[in-house]
Amino acid sequence: MDVLSELSYAPMTPEHFPSLFCKEMSVGYANGIRVMSMTHTGEPGFMLYIPIEYALHVYNEVMSVGQKYGIRNSGYYALRSLRIEKFFAFWGQDLDAFTTPMECGREFRVKLDKGIDFIGRDALMAQKQEGVYKRFTMFILEDHNTDQDLWPWWGDPIYRNGCYVGKTTSSAYSYTLERHVCLGFVQNLDPETGKEQLVTPDFVNRGEYEIDIAGQHFQAKAKLYPFSSLFTTRRRKDEMEFSGFQGK
């Protein structure tokens, strides 16, 4: 936040730059940089969309000014793992073109009450009124030994009360919770016919879960919301995450 304020000569506080806000601005000597107040890790920060001819200049400026704030480079897979403990879904791995916002807990991103028609609106309204047949869920492994047991990856079977209900789509070790976290979709299949039934929050919350990792079952706690309260003091106020660059 302070780094971009120095480089753009503009306030970057939440009051001036609210969440998901995007605008073009100058960063250093580069013009037309698209800055968006969003990151993929759950930490306060910004995404910069930079014309390729300015990328090296902006990177050097950010790293130079950021030295006094303790800025550091981080790997792409580090960013992807951090987003899992914040329950952030990843397109192409957790989500695909057949996943709806209602199924993955992102209905707040869809404006159904603005009176504007769009492709898929009727289907989303039906899901809002009738319910969904799968629901994106976060699992915290409870009896998993990080040093001795095999680590989860993705595609691991999920069991609820001893019955198969889906599979994980991604996982990572949470340095905040000091446990492995898995994300995946829970379904409610009729034990006799295998037919899909509605998956309600109550159905998810009342189940006893296990994750099958290479044939060994581990107890897991299901959550429909991230452990937000555990992250409020995770980073000092004067630190800023620099998520990365994307040329265009």
PDB file of C-alpha atoms in Angstrom:
ATOM      1  CA  MET A   1       0.000   0.000   0.000  1.00  0.00           C
ATOM      2  CA  ASP A   2       2.765   2.453   0.999  1.00  0.00           C
ATOM      3  CA  VAL A   3       4.968   1.313  -1.885  1.00  0.00           C
ATOM      4  CA  LEU A   4       2.370   2.065  -4.541  1.00  0.00           C
ATOM      5  CA  SER A   5       1.467   5.332  -2.841  1.00  0.00           C
ATOM      6  CA  GLU A   6       5.067   6.477  -3.206  1.00  0.00           C
ATOM      7  CA  LEU A   7       5.343   5.326  -6.807  1.00  0.00           C
ATOM      8  CA  SER A   8       1.990   6.681  -7.977  1.00  0.00           C
ATOM      9  CA  TYR A   9       1.722   9.767  -5.769  1.00  0.00           C
ATOM     10  CA  ALA A  10      -1.852   8.710  -4.989  1.00  0.00           C
ATOM     11  CA  PRO A  11      -3.480   7.419  -1.776  1.00  0.00           C
ATOM     12  CA  MET A  12      -3.990   3.648  -1.813  1.00  0.00           C
ATOM     13  CA  THR A  13      -5.978   3.329   1.408  1.00  0.00           C
ATOM     14  CA  PRO A  14      -9.258   1.327   1.488  1.00  0.00           C
ATOM     15  CA  GLU A  15     -11.188   4.617   1.573  1.00  0.00           C
ATOM     16  CA  HIS A  16      -9.654   5.741  -1.732  1.00  0.00           C
ATOM     17  CA  PHE A  17      -9.105   2.300  -3.256  1.00  0.00           C
ATOM     18  CA  PRO A  18     -11.802  -0.134  -2.019  1.00  0.00           C
ATOM     19  CA  SER A  19     -11.675  -3.894  -2.523  1.00  0.00           C
ATOM     20  CA  LEU A  20     -12.022  -5.052  -6.158  1.00  0.00           C
ATOM     21  CA  PHE A  21     -11.612  -1.466  -7.358  1.00  0.00           C
ATOM     22  CA  CYS A  22      -9.615  -1.073 -10.574  1.00  0.00           C
ATOM     23  CA  LYS A  23      -8.239   1.942 -12.387  1.00  0.00           C
ATOM     24  CA  GLU A  24      -5.410   2.963 -14.697  1.00  0.00           C
ATOM     25  CA  MET A  25      -2.610   4.937 -13.110  1.00  0.00           C
ATOM     26  CA  SER A  26       1.083   5.736 -13.382  1.00  0.00           C
ATOM     27  CA  VAL A  27       3.616   3.655 -11.478  1.00  0.00           C
ATOM     28  CA  GLY A  28       7.090   5.135 -11.538  1.00  0.00           C
ATOM     29  CA  TYR A  29       7.623   6.472 -15.076  1.00  0.00           C
ATOM     30  CA  ALA A  30       5.179   3.991 -16.643  1.00  0.00           C
ATOM     31  CA  ASN A  31       1.708   5.116 -17.681  1.00  0.00           C
ATOM     32  CA  GLY A  32      -1.480   3.135 -18.225  1.00  0.00           C
ATOM     33  CA  ILE A  33      -0.864   0.530 -15.535  1.00  0.00           C
ATOM     34  CA  ARG A  34      -4.067  -1.206 -14.484  1.00  0.00           C
ATOM     35  CA  VAL A  35      -4.068  -1.528 -10.713  1.00  0.00           C
ATOM     36  CA  MET A  36      -6.669  -3.692  -8.979  1.00  0.00           C
ATOM     37  CA  SER A  37      -7.113  -4.016  -5.226  1.00  0.00           C
ATOM     38  CA  MET A  38      -7.275  -7.803  -5.194  1.00  0.00           C
ATOM     39  CA  THR A  39      -4.839 -10.628  -4.600  1.00  0.00           C
ATOM     40  CA  HIS A  40      -5.041 -14.406  -4.791  1.00  0.00           C
ATOM     41  CA  THR A  41      -3.609 -14.995  -1.309  1.00  0.00           C
ATOM     42  CA  GLY A  42      -6.174 -13.337   0.963  1.00  0.00           C
ATOM     43  CA  GLU A  43      -3.772 -10.641   2.157  1.00  0.00           C
ATOM     44  CA  PRO A  44      -4.297  -6.919   1.479  1.00  0.00           C
ATOM     45  CA  GLY A  45      -2.503  -6.051  -1.718  1.00  0.00           C
ATOM     46  CA  PHE A  46      -2.763  -5.153  -5.383  1.00  0.00           C
ATOM     47  CA  MET A  47      -2.543  -6.804  -8.772  1.00  0.00           C
ATOM     48  CA  LEU A  48      -0.714  -4.856 -11.475  1.00  0.00           C
ATOM     49  CA  TYR A  49      -1.508  -5.439 -15.150  1.00  0.00           C
ATOM     50  CA  ILE A  50       1.461  -3.991 -17.020  1.00  0.00           C
ATOM     51  CA  PRO A  51       2.184  -3.489 -20.728  1.00  0.00           C
ATOM     52  CA  ILE A  52       5.140  -5.743 -21.493  1.00  0.00           C
ATOM     53  CA  GLU A  53       7.410  -2.849 -22.439  1.00  0.00           C
ATOM     54  CA  TYR A  54       7.063  -1.383 -18.920  1.00  0.00           C
ATOM     55  CA  ALA A  55       7.241  -4.600 -16.894  1.00  0.00           C
ATOM     56  CA  LEU A  56      10.950  -4.530 -16.031  1.00  0.00           C
ATOM     57  CA  HIS A  57      10.879  -0.844 -15.120  1.00  0.00           C
ATOM     58  CA  VAL A  58       7.867  -1.239 -12.807  1.00  0.00           C
ATOM     59  CA  TYR A  59       9.374  -4.320 -11.184  1.00  0.00           C
ATOM     60  CA  ASN A  60      12.668  -2.522 -10.490  1.00  0.00           C
ATOM     61  CA  GLU A  61      10.878   0.509  -9.077  1.00  0.00           C
ATOM     62  CA  VAL A  62       8.638  -1.559  -6.806  1.00  0.00           C
ATOM     63  CA  MET A  63      11.531  -3.637  -5.480  1.00  0.00           C
ATOM     64  CA  SER A  64      13.689  -0.564  -4.941  1.00  0.00           C
ATOM     65  CA  VAL A  65      11.091   1.450  -3.014  1.00  0.00           C
ATOM     66  CA  GLY A  66       9.862  -1.660  -1.228  1.00  0.00           C
ATOM     67  CA  GLN A  67      13.219  -2.452   0.378  1.00  0.00           C
ATOM     68  CA  LYS A  68      12.477  -0.307   3.420  1.00  0.00           C
ATOM     69  CA  TYR A  69       9.148  -2.107   3.843  1.00  0.00           C
ATOM     70  CA  GLY A  70      10.719  -5.561   3.763  1.00  0.00           C
ATOM     71  CA  ILE A  71       9.386  -6.494   0.335  1.00  0.00           C
ATOM     72  CA  ARG A  72      10.485  -9.878  -1.028  1.00  0.00           C
ATOM     73  CA  ASN A  73       9.898 -12.049  -4.078  1.00  0.00           C
ATOM     74  CA  SER A  74       7.785 -15.156  -3.653  1.00  0.00           C
ATOM     75  CA  GLY A  75       7.187 -18.119  -5.896  1.00  0.00           C
ATOM     76  CA  TYR A  76       3.972 -18.699  -7.791  1.00  0.00           C
ATOM     77  CA  TYR A  77       3.242 -21.951  -5.994  1.00  0.00           C
ATOM     78  CA  ALA A  78       3.688 -20.174  -2.664  1.00  0.00           C
ATOM     79  CA  LEU A  79       0.945 -17.762  -3.677  1.00  0.00           C
ATOM     80  CA  ARG A  80      -1.294 -20.623  -4.768  1.00  0.00           C
ATOM     81  CA  SER A  81      -0.843 -22.452  -1.477  1.00  0.00           C
ATOM     82  CA  LEU A  82      -1.545 -19.359   0.630  1.00  0.00           C
ATOM     83  CA  ARG A  83      -4.909 -18.855  -1.036  1.00  0.00           C
ATOM     84  CA  ILE A  84      -6.095 -22.298   0.103  1.00  0.00           C
ATOM     85  CA  GLU A  85      -6.085 -21.474   3.816  1.00  0.00           C
ATOM     86  CA  LYS A  86      -8.206 -18.417   2.960  1.00  0.00           C
ATOM     87  CA  PHE A  87     -10.666 -20.632   1.050  1.00  0.00           C
ATOM     88  CA  PHE A  88      -9.962 -18.916  -2.270  1.00  0.00           C
ATOM     89  CA  ALA A  89     -10.985 -21.026  -5.270  1.00  0.00           C
ATOM     90  CA  PHE A  90      -8.617 -21.357  -8.231  1.00  0.00           C
ATOM     91  CA  TRP A  91      -9.998 -21.266 -11.768  1.00  0.00           C
ATOM     92  CA  GLY A  92      -9.072 -24.316 -13.800  1.00  0.00           C
ATOM     93  CA  GLN A  93      -8.421 -26.474 -10.760  1.00  0.00           C
ATOM     94  CA  ASP A  94     -11.210 -25.923  -8.216  1.00  0.00           C
ATOM     95  CA  LEU A  95     -13.613 -24.281 -10.652  1.00  0.00           C
ATOM     96  CA  ASP A  96     -14.495 -24.881 -14.281  1.00  0.00           C
ATOM     97  CA  ALA A  97     -17.063 -23.697 -16.805  1.00  0.00           C
ATOM     98  CA  PHE A  98     -19.706 -25.957 -15.233  1.00  0.00           C
ATOM     99  CA  THR A  99     -19.373 -24.526 -11.708  1.00  0.00           C
ATOM    100  CA  THR A 100     -21.878 -21.875 -10.677  1.00  0.00           C
ATOM    101  CA  PRO A 101     -21.346 -19.085  -8.129  1.00  0.00           C
ATOM    102  CA  MET A 102     -24.051 -20.649  -5.952  1.00  0.00           C
ATOM    103  CA  GLU A 103     -22.158 -23.930  -5.760  1.00  0.00           C
ATOM    104  CA  CYS A 104     -18.811 -22.426  -4.761  1.00  0.00           C
ATOM    105  CA  GLY A 105     -20.028 -19.806  -2.269  1.00  0.00           C
ATOM    106  CA  ARG A 106     -19.497 -16.834  -4.572  1.00  0.00           C
ATOM    107  CA  GLU A 107     -23.106 -15.736  -4.978  1.00  0.00           C
ATOM    108  CA  PHE A 108     -22.179 -12.315  -3.553  1.00  0.00           C
ATOM    109  CA  ARG A 109     -20.264 -11.690  -6.786  1.00  0.00           C
ATOM    110  CA  VAL A 110     -23.480 -11.874  -8.827  1.00  0.00           C
ATOM    111  CA  LYS A 111     -25.954  -8.991  -8.893  1.00  0.00           C
ATOM    112  CA  LEU A 112     -29.316 -10.694  -9.319  1.00  0.00           C
ATOM    113  CA  ASP A 113     -31.360  -7.739  -8.063  1.00  0.00           C
ATOM    114  CA  LYS A 114     -30.267  -5.086 -10.577  1.00  0.00           C
ATOM    115  CA  GLY A 115     -32.988  -5.951 -13.068  1.00  0.00           C
ATOM    116  CA  ILE A 116     -30.473  -6.654 -15.850  1.00  0.00           C
ATOM    117  CA  ASP A 117     -30.835  -9.904 -17.767  1.00  0.00           C
ATOM    118  CA  PHE A 118     -27.743 -11.956 -18.595  1.00  0.00           C
ATOM    119  CA  ILE A 119     -26.969 -15.456 -19.856  1.00  0.00           C
ATOM    120  CA  GLY A 120     -27.556 -17.955 -17.066  1.00  0.00           C
ATOM    121  CA  ARG A 121     -29.553 -15.612 -14.822  1.00  0.00           C
ATOM    122  CA  ASP A 122     -32.639 -17.856 -14.779  1.00  0.00           C
ATOM    123  CA  ALA A 123     -30.544 -20.886 -13.845  1.00  0.00           C
ATOM    124  CA  LEU A 124     -28.879 -18.986 -11.001  1.00  0.00           C
ATOM    125  CA  MET A 125     -32.236 -17.723  -9.732  1.00  0.00           C
ATOM    126  CA  ALA A 126     -33.494 -21.315  -9.714  1.00  0.00           C
ATOM    127  CA  GLN A 127     -30.453 -22.455  -7.726  1.00  0.00           C
ATOM    128  CA  LYS A 128     -30.906 -19.619  -5.271  1.00  0.00           C
ATOM    129  CA  GLN A 129     -34.520 -20.595  -4.668  1.00  0.00           C
ATOM    130  CA  GLU A 130     -34.265 -24.391  -4.882  1.00  0.00           C
ATOM    131  CA  GLY A 131     -30.717 -25.110  -3.697  1.00  0.00           C
ATOM    132  CA  VAL A 132     -27.614 -26.769  -5.167  1.00  0.00           C
ATOM    133  CA  TYR A 133     -26.473 -30.362  -5.642  1.00  0.00           C
ATOM    134  CA  LYS A 134     -22.844 -29.783  -4.751  1.00  0.00           C
ATOM    135  CA  ARG A 135     -21.129 -27.298  -2.461  1.00  0.00           C
ATOM    136  CA  PHE A 136     -17.535 -26.092  -2.262  1.00  0.00           C
ATOM    137  CA  THR A 137     -16.145 -26.994   1.164  1.00  0.00           C
ATOM    138  CA  MET A 138     -12.963 -26.485   3.159  1.00  0.00           C
ATOM    139  CA  PHE A 139     -11.491 -29.398   5.150  1.00  0.00           C
ATOM    140  CA  ILE A 140      -8.961 -29.223   7.983  1.00  0.00           C
ATOM    141  CA  LEU A 141      -7.142 -32.521   8.523  1.00  0.00           C
ATOM    142  CA  GLU A 142      -7.209 -33.320  12.242  1.00  0.00           C
ATOM    143  CA  ASP A 143      -5.214 -36.530  12.770  1.00  0.00           C
ATOM    144  CA  HIS A 144      -2.668 -36.084   9.989  1.00  0.00           C
ATOM    145  CA  ASN A 145       1.040 -36.103  10.875  1.00  0.00           C
ATOM    146  CA  THR A 146       2.862 -33.802   8.486  1.00  0.00           C
ATOM    147  CA  ASP A 147       6.234 -35.433   9.130  1.00  0.00           C
ATOM    148  CA  GLN A 148       5.155 -39.070   8.883  1.00  0.00           C
ATOM    149  CA  ASP A 149       2.018 -39.298   6.740  1.00  0.00           C
ATOM    150  CA  LEU A 150       1.651 -38.854   2.996  1.00  0.00           C
ATOM    151  CA  TRP A 151       0.511 -35.375   2.023  1.00  0.00           C
ATOM    152  CA  PRO A 152      -2.771 -34.748   0.202  1.00  0.00           C
ATOM    153  CA  TRP A 153      -2.602 -33.282  -3.268  1.00  0.00           C
ATOM    154  CA  TRP A 154      -5.894 -33.229  -5.188  1.00  0.00           C
ATOM    155  CA  GLY A 155      -8.394 -35.831  -6.347  1.00  0.00           C
ATOM    156  CA  ASP A 156      -8.471 -37.428  -2.884  1.00  0.00           C
ATOM    157  CA  PRO A 157     -11.854 -39.074  -2.076  1.00  0.00           C
ATOM    158  CA  ILE A 158     -14.038 -37.372   0.542  1.00  0.00           C
ATOM    159  CA  TYR A 159     -16.210 -39.486   2.853  1.00  0.00           C
ATOM    160  CA  ARG A 160     -19.114 -38.265   4.972  1.00  0.00           C
ATOM    161  CA  ASN A 161     -20.353 -40.647   7.666  1.00  0.00           C
ATOM    162  CA  GLY A 162     -18.561 -43.439   5.828  1.00  0.00           C
ATOM    163  CA  CYS A 163     -20.123 -42.680   2.414  1.00  0.00           C
ATOM    164  CA  TYR A 164     -18.325 -41.236  -0.600  1.00  0.00           C
ATOM    165  CA  VAL A 165     -19.517 -37.686  -1.295  1.00  0.00           C
ATOM    166  CA  GLY A 166     -16.885 -36.200  -3.603  1.00  0.00           C
ATOM    167  CA  LYS A 167     -13.195 -35.511  -4.048  1.00  0.00           C
ATOM    168  CA  THR A 168     -10.708 -32.780  -3.228  1.00  0.00           C
ATOM    169  CA  THR A 169      -9.708 -30.284  -5.878  1.00  0.00           C
ATOM    170  CA  SER A 170      -6.638 -28.765  -4.186  1.00  0.00           C
ATOM    171  CA  SER A 171      -4.727 -28.814  -0.908  1.00  0.00           C
ATOM    172  CA  ALA A 172      -1.812 -27.189   0.885  1.00  0.00           C
ATOM    173  CA  TYR A 173      -0.141 -26.951   4.257  1.00  0.00           C
ATOM    174  CA  SER A 174      -1.481 -24.006   6.266  1.00  0.00           C
ATOM    175  CA  TYR A 175       1.287 -22.215   8.127  1.00  0.00           C
ATOM    176  CA  THR A 176      -1.314 -20.359  10.172  1.00  0.00           C
ATOM    177  CA  LEU A 177      -3.324 -23.403  11.246  1.00  0.00           C
ATOM    178  CA  GLU A 178      -0.243 -25.677  11.204  1.00  0.00           C
ATOM    179  CA  ARG A 179      -2.312 -28.362   9.503  1.00  0.00           C
ATOM    180  CA  HIS A 180      -3.089 -29.496   6.007  1.00  0.00           C
ATOM    181  CA  VAL A 181      -6.106 -27.896   4.350  1.00  0.00           C
ATOM    182  CA  CYS A 182      -8.067 -29.463   1.499  1.00  0.00           C
ATOM    183  CA  LEU A 183     -10.724 -27.910  -0.724  1.00  0.00           C
ATOM    184  CA  GLY A 184     -13.346 -29.860  -2.613  1.00  0.00           C
ATOM    185  CA  PHE A 185     -16.991 -30.312  -3.518  1.00  0.00           C
ATOM    186  CA  VAL A 186     -19.437 -32.235  -1.342  1.00  0.00           C
ATOM    187  CA  GLN A 187     -22.395 -34.007  -2.916  1.00  0.00           C
ATOM    188  CA  ASN A 188     -25.419 -35.701  -1.362  1.00  0.00           C
ATOM    189  CA  LEU A 189     -25.908 -38.998  -3.181  1.00  0.00           C
ATOM    190  CA  ASP A 190     -28.800 -41.327  -2.424  1.00  0.00           C
ATOM    191  CA  PRO A 191     -27.157 -44.499  -1.013  1.00  0.00           C
ATOM    192  CA  GLU A 192     -29.520 -46.782  -2.953  1.00  0.00           C
ATOM    193  CA  THR A 193     -29.952 -45.075  -6.319  1.00  0.00           C
ATOM    194  CA  GLY A 194     -26.899 -42.807  -6.422  1.00  0.00           C
ATOM    195  CA  LYS A 195     -29.154 -39.927  -7.429  1.00  0.00           C
ATOM    196  CA  GLU A 196     -28.005 -36.416  -6.531  1.00  0.00           C
ATOM    197  CA  GLN A 197     -29.891 -34.675  -3.739  1.00  0.00           C
ATOM    198  CA  LEU A 198     -29.742 -31.111  -2.441  1.00  0.00           C
ATOM    199  CA  VAL A 199     -26.671 -30.142  -0.425  1.00  0.00           C
ATOM    200  CA  THR A 200     -27.613 -27.676   2.303  1.00  0.00           C
ATOM    201  CA  PRO A 201     -25.268 -25.957   4.779  1.00  0.00           C
ATOM    202  CA  ASP A 202     -26.846 -28.091   7.500  1.00  0.00           C
ATOM    203  CA  PHE A 203     -25.986 -31.258   5.549  1.00  0.00           C
ATOM    204  CA  VAL A 204     -22.344 -30.182   5.313  1.00  0.00           C
ATOM    205  CA  ASN A 205     -22.016 -29.030   8.915  1.00  0.00           C
ATOM    206  CA  ARG A 206     -23.587 -32.100  10.512  1.00  0.00           C
ATOM    207  CA  GLY A 207     -21.401 -34.696   8.813  1.00  0.00           C
ATOM    208  CA  GLU A 208     -18.364 -36.588  10.100  1.00  0.00           C
ATOM    209  CA  TYR A 209     -15.687 -36.448   7.400  1.00  0.00           C
ATOM    210  CA  GLU A 210     -12.624 -38.363   6.338  1.00  0.00           C
ATOM    211  CA  ILE A 211     -10.181 -37.739   3.489  1.00  0.00           C
ATOM    212  CA  ASP A 212      -8.697 -40.785   1.771  1.00  0.00           C
ATOM    213  CA  ILE A 213      -5.001 -40.165   1.082  1.00  0.00           C
ATOM    214  CA  ALA A 214      -3.375 -43.078  -0.752  1.00  0.00           C
ATOM    215  CA  GLY A 215      -5.758 -45.551   0.882  1.00  0.00           C
ATOM    216  CA  GLN A 216      -5.464 -44.189   4.423  1.00  0.00           C
ATOM    217  CA  HIS A 217      -8.385 -42.281   5.936  1.00  0.00           C
ATOM    218  CA  PHE A 218      -7.799 -39.119   7.967  1.00  0.00           C
ATOM    219  CA  GLN A 219     -10.426 -37.304  10.010  1.00  0.00           C
ATOM    220  CA  ALA A 220     -11.298 -33.850   8.722  1.00  0.00           C
ATOM    221  CA  LYS A 221     -13.390 -30.915   9.897  1.00  0.00           C
ATOM    222  CA  ALA A 222     -15.605 -29.332   7.243  1.00  0.00           C
ATOM    223  CA  LYS A 223     -16.072 -25.570   6.990  1.00  0.00           C
ATOM    224  CA  LEU A 224     -18.116 -23.464   4.597  1.00  0.00           C
ATOM    225  CA  TYR A 225     -16.292 -20.262   5.568  1.00  0.00           C
ATOM    226  CA  PRO A 226     -12.587 -19.516   6.137  1.00  0.00           C
ATOM    227  CA  PHE A 227     -11.053 -19.087   9.566  1.00  0.00           C
ATOM    228  CA  SER A 228     -10.953 -15.323   9.050  1.00  0.00           C
ATOM    229  CA  SER A 229     -10.359 -14.389  12.675  1.00  0.00           C
ATOM    230  CA  LEU A 230      -7.063 -16.280  12.686  1.00  0.00           C
ATOM    231  CA  PHE A 231      -5.580 -14.078   9.987  1.00  0.00           C
ATOM    232  CA  THR A 232      -6.243 -10.581  11.285  1.00  0.00           C
ATOM    233  CA  THR A 233      -2.886 -10.239  13.041  1.00  0.00           C
ATOM    234  CA  ARG A 234      -0.856 -12.288  10.616  1.00  0.00           C
ATOM    235  CA  ARG A 235       1.028  -9.433   9.002  1.00  0.00           C
ATOM    236  CA  ARG A 236       2.261  -6.087  10.293  1.00  0.00           C
ATOM    237  CA  LYS A 237       0.404  -3.030   9.079  1.00  0.00           C
ATOM    238  CA  ASP A 238       3.449  -1.570   7.380  1.00  0.00           C
ATOM    239  CA  GLU A 239       4.041  -4.635   5.233  1.00  0.00           C
ATOM    240  CA  MET A 240       2.747  -4.983   1.713  1.00  0.00           C
ATOM    241  CA  GLU A 241       2.416  -8.040  -0.433  1.00  0.00           C
ATOM    242  CA  PHE A 242       3.487  -7.656  -4.032  1.00  0.00           C
ATOM    243  CA  SER A 243       1.646 -10.457  -5.796  1.00  0.00           C
ATOM    244  CA  GLY A 244       3.278 -10.264  -9.206  1.00  0.00           C
ATOM    245  CA  PHE A 245       3.060  -8.977 -12.722  1.00  0.00           C
ATOM    246  CA  GLN A 246       1.120  -9.868 -15.803  1.00  0.00           C
ATOM    247  CA  GLY A 247       2.094  -8.450 -19.155  1.00  0.00           C
ATOM    248  CA  LYS A 248      -0.407  -7.738 -21.854  1.00  0.00           C
TER     249      LYS A 248
END
